[in-house]
CSV table of C-alpha atoms and ligand atoms in Angstrom, one decimal:
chain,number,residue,atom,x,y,z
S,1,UNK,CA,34.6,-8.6,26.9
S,2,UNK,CA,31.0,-8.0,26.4
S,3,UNK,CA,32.1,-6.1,23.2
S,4,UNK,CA,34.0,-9.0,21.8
S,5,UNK,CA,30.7,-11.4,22.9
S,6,UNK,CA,28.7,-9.0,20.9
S,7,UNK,CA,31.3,-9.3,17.5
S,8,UNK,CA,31.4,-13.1,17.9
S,9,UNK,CA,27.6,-13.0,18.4
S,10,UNK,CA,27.2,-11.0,14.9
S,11,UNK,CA,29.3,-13.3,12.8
S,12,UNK,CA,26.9,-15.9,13.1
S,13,UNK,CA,23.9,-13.4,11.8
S,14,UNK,CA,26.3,-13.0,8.9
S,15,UNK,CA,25.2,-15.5,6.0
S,16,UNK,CA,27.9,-16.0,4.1
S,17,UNK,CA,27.4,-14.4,-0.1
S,18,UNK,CA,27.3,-17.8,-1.9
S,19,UNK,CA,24.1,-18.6,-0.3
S,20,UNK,CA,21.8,-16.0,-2.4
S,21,UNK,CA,23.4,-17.0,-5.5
S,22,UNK,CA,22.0,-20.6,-5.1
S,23,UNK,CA,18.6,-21.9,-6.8
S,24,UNK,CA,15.4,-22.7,-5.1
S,25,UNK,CA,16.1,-26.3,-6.4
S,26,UNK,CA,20.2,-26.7,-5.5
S,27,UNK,CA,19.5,-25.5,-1.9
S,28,UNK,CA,16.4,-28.3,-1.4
S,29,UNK,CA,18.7,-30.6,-3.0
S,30,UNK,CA,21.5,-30.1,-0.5
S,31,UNK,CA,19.3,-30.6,2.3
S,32,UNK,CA,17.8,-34.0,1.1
S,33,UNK,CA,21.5,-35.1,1.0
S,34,UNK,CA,22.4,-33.1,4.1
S,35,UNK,CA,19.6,-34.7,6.4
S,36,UNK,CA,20.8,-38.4,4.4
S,37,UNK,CA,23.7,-38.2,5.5
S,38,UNK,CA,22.8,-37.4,9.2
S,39,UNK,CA,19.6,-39.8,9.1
S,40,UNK,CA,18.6,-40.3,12.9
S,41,UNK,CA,21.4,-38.2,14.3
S,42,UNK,CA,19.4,-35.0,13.0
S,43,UNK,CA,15.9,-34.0,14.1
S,44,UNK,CA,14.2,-30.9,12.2
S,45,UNK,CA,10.7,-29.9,14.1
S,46,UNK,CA,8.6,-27.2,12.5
S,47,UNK,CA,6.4,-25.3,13.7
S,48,UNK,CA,3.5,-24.5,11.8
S,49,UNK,CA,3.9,-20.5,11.0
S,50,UNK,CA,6.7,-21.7,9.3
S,51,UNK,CA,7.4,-21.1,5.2
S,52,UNK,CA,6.3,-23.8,2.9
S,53,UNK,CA,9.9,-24.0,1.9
S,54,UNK,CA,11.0,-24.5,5.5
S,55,UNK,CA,8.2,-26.8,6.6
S,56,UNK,CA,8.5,-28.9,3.8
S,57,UNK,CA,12.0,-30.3,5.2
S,58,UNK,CA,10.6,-31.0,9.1
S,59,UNK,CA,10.5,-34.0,10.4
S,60,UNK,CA,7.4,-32.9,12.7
S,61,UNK,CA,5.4,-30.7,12.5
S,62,UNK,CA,3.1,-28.8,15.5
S,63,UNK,CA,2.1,-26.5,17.6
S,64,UNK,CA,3.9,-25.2,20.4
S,65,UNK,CA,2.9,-27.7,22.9
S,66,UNK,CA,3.5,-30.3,20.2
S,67,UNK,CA,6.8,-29.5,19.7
S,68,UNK,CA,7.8,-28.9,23.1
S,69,UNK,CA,6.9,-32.8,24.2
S,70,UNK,CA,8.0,-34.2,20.8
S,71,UNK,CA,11.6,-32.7,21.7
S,72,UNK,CA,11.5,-34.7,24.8
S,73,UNK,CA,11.5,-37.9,22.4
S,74,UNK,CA,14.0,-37.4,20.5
S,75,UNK,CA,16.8,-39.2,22.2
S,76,UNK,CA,18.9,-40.6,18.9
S,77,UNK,CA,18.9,-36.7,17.5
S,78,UNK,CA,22.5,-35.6,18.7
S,79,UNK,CA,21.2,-32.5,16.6
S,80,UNK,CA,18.0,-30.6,16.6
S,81,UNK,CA,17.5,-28.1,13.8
S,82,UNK,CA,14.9,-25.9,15.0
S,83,UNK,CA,12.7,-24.4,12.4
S,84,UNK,CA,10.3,-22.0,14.3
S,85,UNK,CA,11.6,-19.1,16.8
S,86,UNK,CA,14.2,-18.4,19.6
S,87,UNK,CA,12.0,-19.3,22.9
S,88,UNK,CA,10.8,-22.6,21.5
S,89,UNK,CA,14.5,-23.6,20.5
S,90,UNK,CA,15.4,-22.1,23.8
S,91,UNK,CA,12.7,-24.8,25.0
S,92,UNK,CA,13.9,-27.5,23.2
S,93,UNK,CA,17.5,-27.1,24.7
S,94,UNK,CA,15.8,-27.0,28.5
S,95,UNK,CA,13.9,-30.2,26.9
S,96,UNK,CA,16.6,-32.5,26.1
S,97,UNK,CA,20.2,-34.3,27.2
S,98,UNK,CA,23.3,-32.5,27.7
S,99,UNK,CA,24.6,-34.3,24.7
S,100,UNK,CA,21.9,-33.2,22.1
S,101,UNK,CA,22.6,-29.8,20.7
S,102,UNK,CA,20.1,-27.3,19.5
S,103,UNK,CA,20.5,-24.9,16.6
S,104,UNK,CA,18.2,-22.1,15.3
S,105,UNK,CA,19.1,-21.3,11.6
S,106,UNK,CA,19.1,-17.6,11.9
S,107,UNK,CA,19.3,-16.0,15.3
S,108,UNK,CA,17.0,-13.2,14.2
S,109,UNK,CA,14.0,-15.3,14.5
S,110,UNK,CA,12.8,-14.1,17.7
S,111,UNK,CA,9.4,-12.9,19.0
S,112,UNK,CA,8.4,-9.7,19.8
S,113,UNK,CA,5.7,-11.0,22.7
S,114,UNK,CA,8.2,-12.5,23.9
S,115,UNK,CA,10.6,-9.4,24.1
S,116,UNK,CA,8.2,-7.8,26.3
S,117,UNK,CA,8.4,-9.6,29.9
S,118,UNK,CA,12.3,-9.0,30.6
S,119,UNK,CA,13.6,-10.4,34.0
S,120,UNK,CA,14.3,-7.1,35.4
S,121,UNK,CA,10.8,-5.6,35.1
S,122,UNK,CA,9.3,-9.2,35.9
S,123,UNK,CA,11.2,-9.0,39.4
S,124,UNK,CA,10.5,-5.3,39.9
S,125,UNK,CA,6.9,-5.5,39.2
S,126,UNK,CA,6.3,-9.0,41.3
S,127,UNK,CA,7.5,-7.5,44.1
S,128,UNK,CA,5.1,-4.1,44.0
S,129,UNK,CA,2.4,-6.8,43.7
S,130,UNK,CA,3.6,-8.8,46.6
S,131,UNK,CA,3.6,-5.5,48.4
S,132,UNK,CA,0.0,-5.1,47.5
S,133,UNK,CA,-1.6,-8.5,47.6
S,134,UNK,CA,0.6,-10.4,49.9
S,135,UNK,CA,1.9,-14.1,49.0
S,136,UNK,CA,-1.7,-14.6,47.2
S,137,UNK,CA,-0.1,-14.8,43.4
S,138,UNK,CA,1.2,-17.6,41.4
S,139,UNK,CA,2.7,-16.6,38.2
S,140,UNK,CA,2.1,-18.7,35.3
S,141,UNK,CA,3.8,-18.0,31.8
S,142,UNK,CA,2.6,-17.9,28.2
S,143,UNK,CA,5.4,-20.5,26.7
S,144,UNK,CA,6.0,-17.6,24.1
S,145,UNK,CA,8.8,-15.6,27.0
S,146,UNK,CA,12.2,-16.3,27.0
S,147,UNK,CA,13.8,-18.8,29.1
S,148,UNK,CA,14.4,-16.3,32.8
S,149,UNK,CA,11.1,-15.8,32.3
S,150,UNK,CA,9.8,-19.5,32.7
S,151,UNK,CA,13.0,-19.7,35.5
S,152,UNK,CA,11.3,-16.8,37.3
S,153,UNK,CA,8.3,-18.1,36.8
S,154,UNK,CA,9.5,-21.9,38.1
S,155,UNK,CA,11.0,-21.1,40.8
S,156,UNK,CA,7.5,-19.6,42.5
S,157,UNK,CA,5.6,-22.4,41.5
S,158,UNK,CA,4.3,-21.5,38.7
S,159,UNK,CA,3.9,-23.4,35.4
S,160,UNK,CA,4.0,-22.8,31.5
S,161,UNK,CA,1.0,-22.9,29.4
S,162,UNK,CA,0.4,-22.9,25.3
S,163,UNK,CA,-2.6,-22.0,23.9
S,164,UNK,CA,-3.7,-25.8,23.7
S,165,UNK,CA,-4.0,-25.7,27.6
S,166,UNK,CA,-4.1,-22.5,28.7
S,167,UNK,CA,-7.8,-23.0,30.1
S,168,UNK,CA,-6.6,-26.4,32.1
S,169,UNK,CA,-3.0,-24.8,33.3
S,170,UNK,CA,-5.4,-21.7,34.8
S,171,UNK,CA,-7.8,-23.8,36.5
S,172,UNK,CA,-4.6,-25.9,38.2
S,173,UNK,CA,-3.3,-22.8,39.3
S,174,UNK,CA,-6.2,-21.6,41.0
S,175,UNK,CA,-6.1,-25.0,42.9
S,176,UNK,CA,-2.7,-23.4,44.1
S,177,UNK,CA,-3.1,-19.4,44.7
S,178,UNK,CA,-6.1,-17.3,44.7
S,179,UNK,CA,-4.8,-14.7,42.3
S,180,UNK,CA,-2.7,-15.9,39.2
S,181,UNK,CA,-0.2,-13.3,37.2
S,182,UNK,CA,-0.1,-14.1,33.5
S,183,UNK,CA,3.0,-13.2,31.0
S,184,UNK,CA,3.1,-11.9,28.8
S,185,UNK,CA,0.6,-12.4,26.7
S,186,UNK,CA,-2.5,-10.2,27.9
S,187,UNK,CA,-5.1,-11.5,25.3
S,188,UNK,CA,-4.3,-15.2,25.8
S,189,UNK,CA,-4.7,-14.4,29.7
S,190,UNK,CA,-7.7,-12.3,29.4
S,191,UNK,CA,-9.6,-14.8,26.6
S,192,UNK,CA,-8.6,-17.9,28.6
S,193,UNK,CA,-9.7,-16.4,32.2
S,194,UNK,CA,-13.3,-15.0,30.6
S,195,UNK,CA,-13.7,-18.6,29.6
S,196,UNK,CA,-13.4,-19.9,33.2
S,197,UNK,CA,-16.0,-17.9,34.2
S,198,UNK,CA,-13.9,-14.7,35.3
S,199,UNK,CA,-15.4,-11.4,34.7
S,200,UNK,CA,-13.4,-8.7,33.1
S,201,UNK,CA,-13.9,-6.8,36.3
S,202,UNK,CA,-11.9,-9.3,38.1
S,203,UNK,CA,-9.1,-8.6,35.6
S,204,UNK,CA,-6.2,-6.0,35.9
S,205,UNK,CA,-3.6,-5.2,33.1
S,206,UNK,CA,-0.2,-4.8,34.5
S,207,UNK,CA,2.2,-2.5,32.5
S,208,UNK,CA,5.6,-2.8,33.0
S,209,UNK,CA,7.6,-0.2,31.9
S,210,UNK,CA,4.5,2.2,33.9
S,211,UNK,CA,5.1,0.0,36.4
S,212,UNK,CA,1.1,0.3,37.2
S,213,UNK,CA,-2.0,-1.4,37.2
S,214,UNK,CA,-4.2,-0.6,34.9
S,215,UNK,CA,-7.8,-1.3,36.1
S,216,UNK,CA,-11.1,0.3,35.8
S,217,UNK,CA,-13.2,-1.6,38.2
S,218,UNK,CA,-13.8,-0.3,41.8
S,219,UNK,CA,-11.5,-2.1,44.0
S,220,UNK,CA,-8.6,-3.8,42.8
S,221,UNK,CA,-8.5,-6.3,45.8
S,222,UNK,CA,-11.4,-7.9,43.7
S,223,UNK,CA,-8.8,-8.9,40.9
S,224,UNK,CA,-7.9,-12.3,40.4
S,225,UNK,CA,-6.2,-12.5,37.3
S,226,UNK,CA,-3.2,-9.9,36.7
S,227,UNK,CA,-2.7,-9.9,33.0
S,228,UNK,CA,1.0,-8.7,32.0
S,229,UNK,CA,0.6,-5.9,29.3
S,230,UNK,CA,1.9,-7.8,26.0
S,231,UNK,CA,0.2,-8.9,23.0
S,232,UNK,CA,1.4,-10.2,19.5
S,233,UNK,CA,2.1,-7.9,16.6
S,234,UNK,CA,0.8,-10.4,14.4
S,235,UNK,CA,-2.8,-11.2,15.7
S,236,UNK,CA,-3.5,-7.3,17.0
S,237,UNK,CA,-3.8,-6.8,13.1
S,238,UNK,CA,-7.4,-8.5,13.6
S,239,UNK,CA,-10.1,-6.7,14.3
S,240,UNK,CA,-13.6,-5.9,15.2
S,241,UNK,CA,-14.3,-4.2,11.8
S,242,UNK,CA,-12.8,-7.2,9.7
S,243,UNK,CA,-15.4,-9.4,11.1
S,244,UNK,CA,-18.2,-7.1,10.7
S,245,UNK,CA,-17.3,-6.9,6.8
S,246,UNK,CA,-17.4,-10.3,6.6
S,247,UNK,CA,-20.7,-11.1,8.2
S,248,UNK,CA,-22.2,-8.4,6.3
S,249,UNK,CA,-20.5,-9.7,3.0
S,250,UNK,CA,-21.2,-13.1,3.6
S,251,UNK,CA,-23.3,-14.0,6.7
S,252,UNK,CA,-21.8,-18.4,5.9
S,253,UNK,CA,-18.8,-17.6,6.2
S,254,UNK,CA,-17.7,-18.8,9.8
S,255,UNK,CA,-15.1,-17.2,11.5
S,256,UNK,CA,-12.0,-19.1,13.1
S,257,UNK,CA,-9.2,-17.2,15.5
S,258,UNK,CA,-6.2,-17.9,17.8
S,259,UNK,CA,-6.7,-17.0,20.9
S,260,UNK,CA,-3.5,-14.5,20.6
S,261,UNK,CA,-6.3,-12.0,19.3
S,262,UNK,CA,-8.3,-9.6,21.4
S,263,UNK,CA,-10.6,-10.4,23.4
S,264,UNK,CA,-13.2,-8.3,20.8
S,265,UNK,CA,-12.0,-10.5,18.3
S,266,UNK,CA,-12.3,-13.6,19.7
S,267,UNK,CA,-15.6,-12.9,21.5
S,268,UNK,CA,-17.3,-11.6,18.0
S,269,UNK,CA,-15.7,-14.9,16.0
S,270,UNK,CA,-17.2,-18.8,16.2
S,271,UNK,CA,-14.1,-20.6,17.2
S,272,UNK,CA,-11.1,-19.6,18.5
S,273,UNK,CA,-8.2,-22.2,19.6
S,274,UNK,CA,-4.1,-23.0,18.9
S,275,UNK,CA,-2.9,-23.9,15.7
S,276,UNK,CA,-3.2,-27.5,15.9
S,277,UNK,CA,-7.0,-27.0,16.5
S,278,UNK,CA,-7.2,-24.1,13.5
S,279,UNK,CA,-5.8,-26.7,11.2
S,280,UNK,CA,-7.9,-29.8,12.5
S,281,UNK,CA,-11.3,-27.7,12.2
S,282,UNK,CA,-10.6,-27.2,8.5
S,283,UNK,CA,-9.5,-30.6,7.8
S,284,UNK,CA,-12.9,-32.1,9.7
S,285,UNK,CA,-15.3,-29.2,8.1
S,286,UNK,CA,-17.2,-30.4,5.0
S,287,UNK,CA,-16.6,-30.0,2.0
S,288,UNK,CA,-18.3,-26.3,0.5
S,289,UNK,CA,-17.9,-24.8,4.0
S,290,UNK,CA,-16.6,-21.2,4.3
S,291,UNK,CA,-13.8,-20.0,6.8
S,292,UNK,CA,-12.2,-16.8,7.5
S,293,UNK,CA,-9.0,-17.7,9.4
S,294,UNK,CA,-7.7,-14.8,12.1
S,295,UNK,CA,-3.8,-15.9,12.5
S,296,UNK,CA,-0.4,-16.2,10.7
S,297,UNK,CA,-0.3,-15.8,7.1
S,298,UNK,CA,1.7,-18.8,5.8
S,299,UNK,CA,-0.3,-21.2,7.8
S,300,UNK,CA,-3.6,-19.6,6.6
S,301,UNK,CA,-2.2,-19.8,2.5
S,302,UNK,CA,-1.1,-23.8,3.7
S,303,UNK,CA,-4.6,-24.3,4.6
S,304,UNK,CA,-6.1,-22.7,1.5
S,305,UNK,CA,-3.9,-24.5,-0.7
S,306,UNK,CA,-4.4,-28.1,1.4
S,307,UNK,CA,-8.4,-27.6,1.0
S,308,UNK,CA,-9.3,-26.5,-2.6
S,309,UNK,CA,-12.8,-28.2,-1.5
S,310,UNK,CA,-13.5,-25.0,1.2
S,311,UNK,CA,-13.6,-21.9,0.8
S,312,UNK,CA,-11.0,-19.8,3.3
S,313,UNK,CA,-9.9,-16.2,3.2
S,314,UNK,CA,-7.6,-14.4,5.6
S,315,UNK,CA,-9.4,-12.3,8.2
S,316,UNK,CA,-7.6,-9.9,7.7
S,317,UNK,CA,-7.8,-9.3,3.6
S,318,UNK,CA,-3.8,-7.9,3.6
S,319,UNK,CA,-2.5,-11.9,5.5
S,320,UNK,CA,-0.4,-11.0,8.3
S,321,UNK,CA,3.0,-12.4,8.1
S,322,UNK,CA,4.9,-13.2,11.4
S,323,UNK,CA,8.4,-11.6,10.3
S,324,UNK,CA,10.5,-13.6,12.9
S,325,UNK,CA,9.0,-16.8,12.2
S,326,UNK,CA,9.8,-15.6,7.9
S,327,UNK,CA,14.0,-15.3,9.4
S,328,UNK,CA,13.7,-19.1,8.8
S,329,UNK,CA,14.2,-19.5,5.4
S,330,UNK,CA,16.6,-22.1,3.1
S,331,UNK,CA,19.4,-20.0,3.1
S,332,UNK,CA,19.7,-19.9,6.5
S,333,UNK,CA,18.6,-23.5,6.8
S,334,UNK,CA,20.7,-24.9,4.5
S,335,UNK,CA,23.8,-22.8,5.7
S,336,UNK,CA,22.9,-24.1,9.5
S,337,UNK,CA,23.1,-27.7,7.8
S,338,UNK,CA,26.2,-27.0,5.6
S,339,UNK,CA,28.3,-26.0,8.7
S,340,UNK,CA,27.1,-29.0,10.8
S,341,UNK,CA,28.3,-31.0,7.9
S,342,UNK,CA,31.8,-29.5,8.0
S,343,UNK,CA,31.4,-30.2,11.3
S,344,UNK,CA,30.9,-26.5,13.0
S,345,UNK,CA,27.7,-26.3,15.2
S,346,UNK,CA,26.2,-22.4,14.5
S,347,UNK,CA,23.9,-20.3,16.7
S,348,UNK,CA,23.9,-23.4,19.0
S,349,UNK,CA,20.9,-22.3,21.6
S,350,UNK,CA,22.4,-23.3,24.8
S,351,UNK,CA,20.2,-21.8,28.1
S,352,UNK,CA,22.5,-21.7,31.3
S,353,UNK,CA,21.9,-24.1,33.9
S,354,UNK,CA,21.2,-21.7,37.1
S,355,UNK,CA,18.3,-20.6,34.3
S,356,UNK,CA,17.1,-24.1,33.1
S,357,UNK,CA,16.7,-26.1,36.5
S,358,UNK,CA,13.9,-23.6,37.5
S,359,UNK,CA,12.3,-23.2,33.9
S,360,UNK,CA,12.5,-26.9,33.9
S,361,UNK,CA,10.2,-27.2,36.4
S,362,UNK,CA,7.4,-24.7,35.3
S,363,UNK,CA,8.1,-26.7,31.5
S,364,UNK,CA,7.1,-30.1,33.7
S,365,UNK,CA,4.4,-28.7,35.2
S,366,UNK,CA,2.9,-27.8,32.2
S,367,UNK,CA,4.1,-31.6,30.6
S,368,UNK,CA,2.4,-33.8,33.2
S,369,UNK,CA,-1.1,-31.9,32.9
S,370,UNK,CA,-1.2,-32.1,29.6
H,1,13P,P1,0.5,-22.3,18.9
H,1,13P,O1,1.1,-23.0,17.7
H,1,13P,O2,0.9,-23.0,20.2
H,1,13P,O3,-0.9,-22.1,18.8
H,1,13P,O4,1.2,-20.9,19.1
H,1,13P,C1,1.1,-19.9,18.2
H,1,13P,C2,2.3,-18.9,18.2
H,1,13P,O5,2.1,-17.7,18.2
H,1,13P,C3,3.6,-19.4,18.2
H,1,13P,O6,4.4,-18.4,18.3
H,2,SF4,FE1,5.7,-14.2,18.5
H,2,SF4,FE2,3.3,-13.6,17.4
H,2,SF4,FE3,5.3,-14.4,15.8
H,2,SF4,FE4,4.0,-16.1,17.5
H,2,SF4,S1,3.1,-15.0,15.7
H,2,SF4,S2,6.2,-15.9,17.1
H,2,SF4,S3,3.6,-14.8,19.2
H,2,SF4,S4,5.3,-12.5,17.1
């Protein structure tokens, strides 16, 4: 059975050979009458790491917490056409009616941050901490895990965050627990916690497949914040030396990261903040200022093609590109579209229900604080 799950799975990676014969031009085309046709019924969020060729068709565009409460509005869409990754689709799904059905164009498009907080560990390694600090913890989770993660993570009280509201989500949980277990982003956890106030003393790294702390302080009753050990492969490519070549280079230039980078990073750069606040920075700064932008390459090239009147470089001089986020591409999208027009609904994202009703509730907490 699972064999014959895994083979029906696979056919739906499979894009079928007429699509990379197409132009450029004949697959956009196809899509303007595809999404004609469909008007209302058909809702198309992207998020902002997505190709100009994809994001040009959405219908919104935003961050993740943007896209998670936009999906909550979207009651005419019997079909949501997710442009962005797996867990945010995933979200989506948790997000809306039992009638609306959510489709990610090419199943690939995952995230690797995500991959690394499975259920298994999660439960394992909660439970060596509850042997060690008692019923003090209250796990909250990055939005960037998969869907049992944010179950897990709901059904002991905990809550979602995004990088737009990681700082309020953390102070809220301290109002519930005295010691908070982040997932599974460490840098978010660590950069968001310093923030608050909390010294990296107070700060353990938790690594799961180890299954140990990681700590360097003297007594790890002193920890408060339990940081899960996972980071993104796109934003460790920043570094310490890239910003020192670029002061030394050009000491105007100001420096501008997500808060997915180390906390080096982030603590040697001017700004740091989600996506939604890299791209309104730029847009407010005047005209002749000078940015060097630490996050995802096809957002970065967007904003240095959207404002010839400032001058912006990657951070990183060789742009890091977030692979999963480049599976969405129109091939994929306008295949996804095509089939729904014959009337055959492909990688339909569906999360069980014994899985949503808890993630639902760490998703709401998140929603009503923010
Ligand atoms: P935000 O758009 O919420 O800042 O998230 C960035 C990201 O890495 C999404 O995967
Ligand atoms: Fe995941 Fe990083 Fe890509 Fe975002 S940029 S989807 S966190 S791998």
């Amino acid at each position: 059975m699972e064999a014959l799950d895994f083979l029906e799975k696979e056919q739906t990676f499979t894009l079928p050979e007429r699509y990379s014969v197409l132009t450029e031009e004949e697959m956009k085309q196809r899509i303007r009458e595809i999404k004609a046709t469909f008007g209302d019924q058909l809702f198309m969020p992207g998020h902002h790491y997505q190709k100009d060729e994809v994001i040009e068709f959405a219908d919104a565009r935003g961050d993740s917490l943007k896209l998670a409460q936009i999906c909550t509005e979207m009651e005419a869409a019997r079909f949501i056409v997710f442009c962005g990754v797996h867990f945010m689709a995933e979200t989506a799904d948790m997000l809306t009616e039992d009638h609306q059905k959510v489709i990610l164009p090419d199943m690939r498009a995952g995230c690797s941050m995500a991959d690394m907080a499975d259920l298994d560990q999660t439960e394992k390694g909660w439970a060596e901490m509850q042997g060690r600090f008692g019923d003090t913890i209250l796990p909250l989770t990055y939005v960037n895990s998969t869907a049992a993660i944010k179950s897990f993570v709901g059904k002991h009280g905990g809550a979602t965050v995004t990088s737009s509201n990681a700082k309020k989500m953390l102070e809220w949980a301290f109002t519930q627990k005295d010691r908070i277990l982040f997932l599974p982003d460490q840098h978010l956890g660590r950069n968001t916690a310093f923030d608050l106030g909390i010294s990296l003393d107070e700060m353990a790294v938790w690594d799961p497949i180890g299954r140990r702390f990681e700590y360097e302080g003297e007594d790890l009753q002193n920890v408060k914040v339990i940081l899960w050990k996972g980071h993104c492969s796109v934003h460790e490519k920043f570094n310490i030396k890239h910003i020192e070549n670029l002061r030394k280079k050009d000491p105007e230039m100001q420096i501008l990261v997500h808060p997915e980078c180390t906390y080096d990073v982030v603590q040697a750069s001017d700004l740091d903040g989600s996506t939604s606040f890299i791209i309104n920075t730029i847009e407010k700064a005047p005209a002749g200022s000078k940015w060097a932008i630490g996050t995802e390459m096809n957002l970065v090239n967007r904003l240095i093609k959207e404002n010839p009147d400032k001058e912006i470089v990657s951070l990183n001089p060789f742009l890091c590109p977030c692979l999963t986020m480049n599976r969405i591409d129109l091939p994929h999208l306008l295949w996804s579209l095509e089939m729904l027009e014959s009337g055959e609904v492909v990688n339909h994202i569906k999360v069980e229900e014994e899985v949503r009703k808890y993630a639902v509730l760490a998703l709401n907490r998140m929603l009503e604080r923010s």
